[in-house]
XYZ file of C-alpha atoms in Angstrom:
432
model
C 27.797 12.241 3.946
C 27.248 8.477 3.783
C 24.535 7.017 5.932
C 25.136 9.232 8.957
C 23.562 7.857 12.116
C 20.977 9.772 14.119
C 21.870 11.317 17.439
C 20.294 10.232 19.657
C 18.040 7.373 18.533
C 17.182 5.732 21.795
C 16.605 6.518 25.421
C 19.907 6.286 27.281
C 19.024 5.196 30.831
C 21.417 4.923 33.722
C 21.324 3.869 37.375
C 17.887 2.688 38.462
C 16.664 2.886 34.866
C 19.296 0.509 33.497
C 16.742 -2.311 33.168
C 14.993 -0.366 30.429
C 18.011 -0.125 28.178
C 17.749 -3.591 26.560
C 14.087 -2.957 25.758
C 14.559 0.443 24.141
C 18.012 -0.141 22.660
C 17.770 0.086 18.839
C 18.517 -3.075 16.916
C 19.621 -0.990 13.916
C 18.223 -3.295 11.280
C 19.424 -1.545 8.114
C 17.307 -3.496 5.662
C 17.246 -2.832 2.373
C -10.300 8.272 0.284
C -12.349 9.766 -2.086
C -11.112 13.242 -3.127
C -13.057 16.251 -4.269
C -11.655 17.790 -7.437
C -10.293 20.914 -5.746
C -8.638 18.867 -3.049
C -6.974 16.664 -5.658
C -5.036 19.520 -7.214
C -3.966 20.742 -3.797
C -2.847 17.276 -2.724
C -0.888 16.755 -5.922
C 1.171 19.880 -5.348
C 1.787 19.289 -1.657
C 5.244 18.443 -0.375
C 7.039 19.623 -3.483
C 4.404 18.223 -5.845
C 5.648 20.375 -8.725
C 8.890 18.430 -8.826
C 11.114 20.736 -6.809
C 14.783 20.450 -7.842
C 13.894 18.114 -10.713
C 14.181 19.840 -14.094
C 11.514 19.043 -16.653
C 8.920 17.765 -14.180
C 5.777 19.756 -13.457
C 3.592 17.648 -11.130
C 0.145 16.085 -11.435
C -1.780 19.343 -11.077
C -0.314 20.569 -14.366
C -1.429 17.391 -16.143
C -4.914 17.629 -14.634
C -5.598 20.876 -16.480
C -6.118 18.955 -19.742
C -6.556 15.387 -18.522
C -9.124 16.043 -15.843
C -11.085 12.786 -16.111
C -7.988 10.565 -16.007
C -6.420 12.579 -13.212
C -9.518 12.484 -11.046
C -9.928 8.749 -11.556
C -6.247 8.136 -10.902
C -6.405 10.067 -7.626
C -8.363 7.173 -6.093
C -5.900 4.441 -7.071
C -3.507 2.577 -4.800
C -0.596 3.826 -6.909
C -1.469 7.463 -6.276
C -2.097 6.827 -2.581
C 0.984 4.701 -1.931
C 2.504 7.599 -0.011
C 0.828 10.654 1.487
C 1.412 13.346 4.029
C -0.099 12.557 7.456
C -3.695 13.629 8.059
C -6.906 12.378 9.586
C -7.847 10.752 6.264
C -4.470 9.428 5.128
C -3.635 7.628 8.409
C -6.039 4.719 8.737
C -5.115 3.467 12.204
C -7.197 4.697 15.124
C -5.893 7.335 17.531
C -8.977 7.099 19.756
C -8.433 6.361 23.433
C -8.636 2.622 23.962
C -7.799 1.882 20.298
C -4.407 3.577 20.158
C -2.305 1.172 22.224
C -0.086 -1.654 20.980
C 1.111 -3.830 23.829
C 4.400 -5.450 22.835
C 5.245 -7.263 26.060
C 2.600 -9.071 28.041
C 1.180 -7.070 30.980
C 3.398 -7.509 34.046
C 2.345 -10.132 36.609
C 4.192 -8.403 39.423
C 5.102 -4.806 40.187
C 8.745 -5.384 39.299
C 8.089 -6.939 35.875
C 8.744 -4.521 32.981
C 6.271 -3.852 30.220
C 6.612 -2.124 26.856
C 3.872 -0.626 24.726
C 3.318 1.951 22.026
C 0.765 4.736 22.117
C -0.461 6.589 19.042
C -1.011 10.268 19.944
C -2.622 13.242 18.199
C -1.175 16.530 19.444
C -1.975 19.944 17.988
C -2.772 18.442 14.603
C 0.344 16.251 14.434
C 0.445 12.463 14.732
C 2.981 10.702 16.948
C 4.112 7.219 17.898
C 5.331 6.976 21.486
C 7.210 4.040 22.997
C 6.571 3.614 26.721
C 8.668 1.364 28.963
C 7.415 0.940 32.516
C 8.600 -0.870 35.584
C 6.752 -0.121 38.794
C 6.683 3.653 39.162
C 9.505 4.207 36.649
C 8.726 5.193 33.069
C 10.764 6.076 30.005
C 9.230 7.342 26.760
C 10.334 8.108 23.213
C 8.080 9.985 20.755
C 8.487 10.681 17.060
C 6.128 12.530 14.731
C 4.785 10.779 11.640
C 6.209 12.582 8.610
C 5.208 10.317 5.700
C 2.497 7.678 5.338
C 3.498 4.779 3.067
C 1.039 2.219 1.747
C -2.401 2.897 0.307
C -4.065 0.894 3.074
C -5.355 -1.895 0.837
C -3.418 -4.211 3.145
C -1.839 -1.782 5.553
C 0.410 1.204 6.121
C 3.863 1.909 7.508
C 4.947 5.314 8.781
C 8.198 7.261 8.480
C 9.646 10.071 10.575
C 12.216 12.777 10.008
C 15.246 13.447 12.219
C 16.604 16.567 10.575
C 17.096 15.486 6.955
C 17.398 11.806 7.876
C 14.433 9.515 7.255
C 13.579 6.502 9.429
C 10.835 3.907 9.666
C 8.607 3.988 12.726
C 8.226 0.767 14.730
C 4.422 0.477 14.531
C 2.410 -0.195 11.365
C -1.316 -0.439 10.657
C -2.839 -3.672 9.355
C -6.143 -3.534 7.475
C -7.177 -7.035 8.519
C -8.643 -6.567 11.982
C -7.984 -2.799 11.786
C -5.085 -3.253 14.162
C -1.726 -1.779 15.074
C 1.185 -4.227 14.648
C 4.966 -4.255 14.827
C 6.354 -2.990 11.535
C 7.466 -6.057 9.530
C 11.118 -6.856 10.125
C 11.191 -5.472 13.652
C 12.038 -7.722 16.561
C 9.276 -8.164 19.094
C 9.735 -6.692 22.552
C 11.921 -3.748 21.501
C 11.421 -0.087 20.629
C 13.562 0.382 17.531
C 13.520 3.801 15.889
C 16.741 3.346 13.890
C 15.732 1.502 10.747
C 16.698 3.827 7.929
C 14.768 4.332 4.687
C 16.925 4.118 1.574
C 16.199 5.667 -1.858
C 15.264 2.376 -3.532
C 12.451 1.871 -1.010
C 11.138 5.369 -1.668
C 11.362 4.945 -5.440
C 8.376 2.589 -5.295
C 6.368 4.645 -2.806
C 6.934 8.194 -4.041
C 7.278 9.967 -7.361
C 10.461 11.714 -6.244
C 12.699 12.837 -3.438
C 16.232 14.180 -3.823
C 18.873 12.248 -1.853
C 21.613 14.387 -0.329
C 24.178 11.608 -0.725
C 25.218 9.367 -3.612
C 25.361 6.359 -1.279
C 22.547 3.970 -2.374
C 22.021 3.144 1.317
C 21.677 6.775 2.353
C 18.695 8.037 4.302
C 19.479 11.758 3.987
C 17.120 13.759 1.757
C 15.926 17.203 0.742
C 12.539 17.191 2.476
C 11.139 19.972 0.291
C 11.680 17.898 -2.866
C 9.302 15.112 -1.832
C 6.556 14.304 -4.355
C 4.184 11.861 -2.700
C 2.478 8.964 -4.467
C 3.203 7.591 -7.912
C 2.644 10.527 -10.247
C 1.622 10.849 -13.902
C 5.232 11.565 -14.850
C 6.466 8.354 -13.246
C 4.988 6.502 -16.230
C 4.758 9.269 -18.841
C 8.122 10.959 -18.250
C 8.856 14.661 -17.644
C 6.021 16.780 -19.042
C 7.359 20.363 -19.059
C 8.176 20.431 -22.785
C 4.898 18.690 -23.633
C 2.916 21.362 -21.821
C 4.830 24.198 -23.483
C 4.156 22.679 -26.909
C 0.449 22.096 -26.238
C -0.063 25.623 -24.945
C 1.712 27.048 -27.987
C -0.993 25.576 -30.238
C -1.038 22.955 -32.959
C 0.384 25.392 -35.521
C 3.816 25.195 -33.934
C 4.229 21.410 -33.892
C 7.853 20.351 -33.938
C 9.253 17.124 -35.346
C 11.418 16.067 -32.399
C 13.803 13.063 -32.268
C 12.230 12.103 -28.933
C 8.561 12.563 -28.012
C 7.811 15.305 -25.511
C 5.535 12.945 -23.595
C 5.690 9.166 -23.339
C 2.734 6.863 -23.947
C 3.394 3.425 -22.432
C 0.620 1.945 -24.605
C 2.955 2.479 -27.578
C 5.924 0.752 -25.954
C 6.904 -2.745 -26.966
C 5.643 -5.527 -24.715
C 9.037 -5.826 -23.020
C 9.262 -2.106 -22.287
C 5.697 -2.020 -20.943
C 6.531 -4.838 -18.563
C 9.846 -3.204 -17.597
C 7.954 -0.097 -16.505
C 5.876 -2.151 -14.082
C 8.860 -4.300 -13.101
C 10.659 -1.253 -11.725
C 8.590 -1.845 -8.578
C 6.824 -5.151 -9.209
C 9.690 -7.531 -9.959
C 10.660 -8.137 -6.341
C 14.207 -9.204 -7.141
C 17.121 -7.848 -5.132
C 19.119 -6.567 -8.098
C 22.231 -4.400 -7.975
C 21.524 -0.752 -8.752
C 23.612 0.525 -11.646
C 22.334 4.113 -11.403
C 20.842 6.184 -8.567
C 17.174 5.792 -7.617
C 14.662 7.928 -9.556
C 16.839 7.722 -12.688
C 14.677 5.287 -14.648
C 12.998 6.717 -17.744
C 9.909 4.879 -19.032
C 10.504 3.078 -22.314
C 14.119 2.215 -21.558
C 15.335 -1.343 -20.861
C 15.371 -1.989 -17.150
C 18.644 -3.901 -17.534
C 20.364 -0.552 -18.125
C 19.451 0.435 -14.575
C 19.809 -2.826 -12.639
C 22.212 -5.737 -12.703
C 21.068 -9.300 -13.430
C 18.866 -11.166 -10.984
C 20.906 -13.064 -8.401
C 21.571 -16.704 -9.278
C 19.512 -19.295 -7.484
C 16.771 -16.850 -6.525
C 14.234 -19.679 -6.923
C 10.476 -19.259 -6.949
C 9.489 -15.578 -6.756
C 7.604 -14.550 -3.628
C 4.032 -13.373 -4.199
C 4.827 -10.039 -2.541
C 6.152 -7.461 -4.972
C 7.114 -9.932 -7.698
C 4.018 -9.897 -9.856
C 6.140 -9.555 -13.007
C 8.426 -12.464 -12.132
C 5.439 -14.706 -11.503
C 3.555 -13.561 -14.595
C 6.566 -14.388 -16.755
C 6.390 -17.993 -15.538
C 2.778 -18.296 -16.681
C 1.837 -20.238 -19.776
C -0.551 -17.425 -20.730
C 2.325 -14.970 -20.867
C 4.729 -17.356 -22.599
C 2.128 -18.226 -25.244
C 1.211 -14.641 -26.080
C 3.501 -12.145 -27.823
C 1.441 -9.194 -26.605
C 0.209 -10.004 -23.101
C 1.433 -7.451 -20.552
C 0.326 -6.083 -17.194
C -2.041 -3.644 -18.915
C -3.864 -6.548 -20.574
C -5.714 -6.827 -17.270
C -4.942 -3.652 -15.317
C -5.985 -0.085 -16.093
C -3.633 1.969 -13.932
C -5.813 5.068 -14.291
C -8.673 3.423 -12.381
C -9.134 1.719 -9.034
C -8.632 -2.024 -9.013
C -11.709 -4.150 -9.554
C -12.594 -7.125 -7.396
C -10.578 -10.227 -8.225
C -13.513 -12.140 -9.740
C -14.265 -9.260 -12.131
C -10.959 -9.873 -13.890
C -12.376 -13.166 -15.184
C -13.563 -11.272 -18.269
C -9.880 -10.874 -19.163
C -9.422 -14.642 -19.036
C -12.519 -15.241 -21.150
C -11.131 -12.980 -23.844
C -8.892 -15.888 -24.815
C -10.375 -18.977 -23.112
C -13.774 -20.649 -23.369
C -15.224 -21.487 -19.971
C -16.598 -24.717 -21.438
C -13.037 -26.011 -21.850
C -12.343 -25.932 -18.110
C -12.523 -29.346 -16.450
C -14.541 -27.998 -13.529
C -17.238 -26.755 -15.928
C -18.677 -30.264 -16.025
C -19.797 -29.909 -12.410
C -20.285 -26.140 -12.065
C -21.661 -25.253 -15.479
C -21.697 -21.632 -16.666
C -21.331 -20.384 -13.108
C -17.620 -21.051 -13.444
C -17.281 -18.089 -15.795
C -17.979 -15.730 -12.880
C -14.672 -16.446 -11.182
C -11.615 -17.841 -12.952
C -9.260 -15.977 -10.646
C -9.611 -17.813 -7.337
C -8.728 -21.111 -8.997
C -6.011 -20.000 -11.399
C -4.483 -17.112 -9.404
C -5.106 -18.135 -5.776
C -4.070 -16.307 -2.645
C -0.720 -17.520 -1.310
C 1.156 -16.774 1.903
C 4.093 -14.411 1.481
C 7.331 -14.755 3.406
C 8.186 -11.110 2.758
C 5.559 -9.586 5.060
C 5.702 -11.194 8.475
C 5.132 -9.256 11.680
C 6.164 -10.571 15.076
C 3.815 -8.842 17.468
C 3.219 -9.694 21.149
C 4.516 -13.269 20.837
C 2.522 -13.989 17.682
C 3.337 -14.150 13.963
C 1.072 -12.155 11.657
C 1.316 -13.354 8.068
C -0.520 -12.167 4.993
C -1.608 -13.839 1.778
C -1.322 -12.139 -1.602
C -2.765 -13.186 -4.918
C -0.194 -14.923 -7.071
C 0.341 -13.680 -10.628
C 1.551 -17.064 -11.849
C -1.494 -18.131 -13.838
C -1.724 -21.910 -13.648
C -3.810 -24.908 -12.625
C -3.651 -25.362 -8.859
C -4.849 -28.195 -6.690
C -6.411 -27.736 -3.264
C -8.646 -24.968 -1.920
C -7.973 -21.320 -2.606
C -6.751 -19.142 0.228
C -9.419 -16.580 -0.670
C -10.736 -14.965 2.479
C -7.625 -15.901 4.438
C -5.706 -12.691 3.814
C -4.099 -12.685 7.244
C -3.211 -15.458 9.685
C -2.027 -15.156 13.264
C 0.135 -17.957 14.652
C 1.749 -18.378 18.073
C 5.553 -18.241 18.101
C 6.886 -21.657 19.047
């Protein structure tokens, strides 16, 4: 079954309601909190957390039995929270009356002018997005229940819904800046589109696993019960079933195996360490050579993806941290520098300025030209000057006749001229 279309996926008006059809007609854009310990184990096993239908995988709760400190710390990270099941804590947007409306078309000036808005509803413990099209006394609505929350909320969240076994993106997202509801990026303003499908490659970077029910790389048909939310321990360490069996058997039964029963990325070569991160942080639109969720840590990424398209130019700051890092003199001059030189994936990210201690591990602050005017104070923040915030073209929301753009910190370490975009994480511009 290759990319079967939902039925129905819009309101089908007729007669007096015909004016609503262009507004609600789908565009069909097929584009590619703190936890208590007990709650952590429960969350890790939710939605197929034990790796349903995936031999060799056991889920985070099994790892937490021995690696409690790392598991508890990791539970607070953006990686772990990059997808969750819907709840009052996982959904960050407000469902309170007066804060749960997104007006897409300006309020009508006359009784015959149409208007379109979205309402976020909480009903019997479930969370819904409802599109409402009104003209005078006529009203058409379309509601879908939030099934998966994607995005940790550091910048925002987007929500997915199920139609049978088909998975689609909902038209309204949450944006951290301003704590506001916005059109999901990529959606056209002034429409209620519920037909944007979610393909396996998208999910591969927002979930540890889900089993597609089709071999088509553009499919959106999945086994719901196999979903493992968030990026799990085994995403980076590989399947752990054999490792757990061996550890429980005791050290007296150690086996000399041709392949390790658990993978330690710290022991990978620099290239393989970077490949592991590049699976989701290289940003390039590369041809898939194997199905999603096939990548095994420690293997060359080129075995799983084709070459980067020619003429791709300067990498965008969104999602291409690896591509930008590889253009940095720091990276090119060091045989060992990798993503983990600065980032500890088992812990929450520090503030940007705190990463300056990584810079000062190799550089003397006295050698910076600005040190002559700022003195030792410069050592407190290398990042804003050498890794400034830059506007991304990959996350742009057109909402209510305005463009909402975000800035993301570049990973191309260099000397930049002009002021940093620090503090300007989101801009709102009128559409010309």
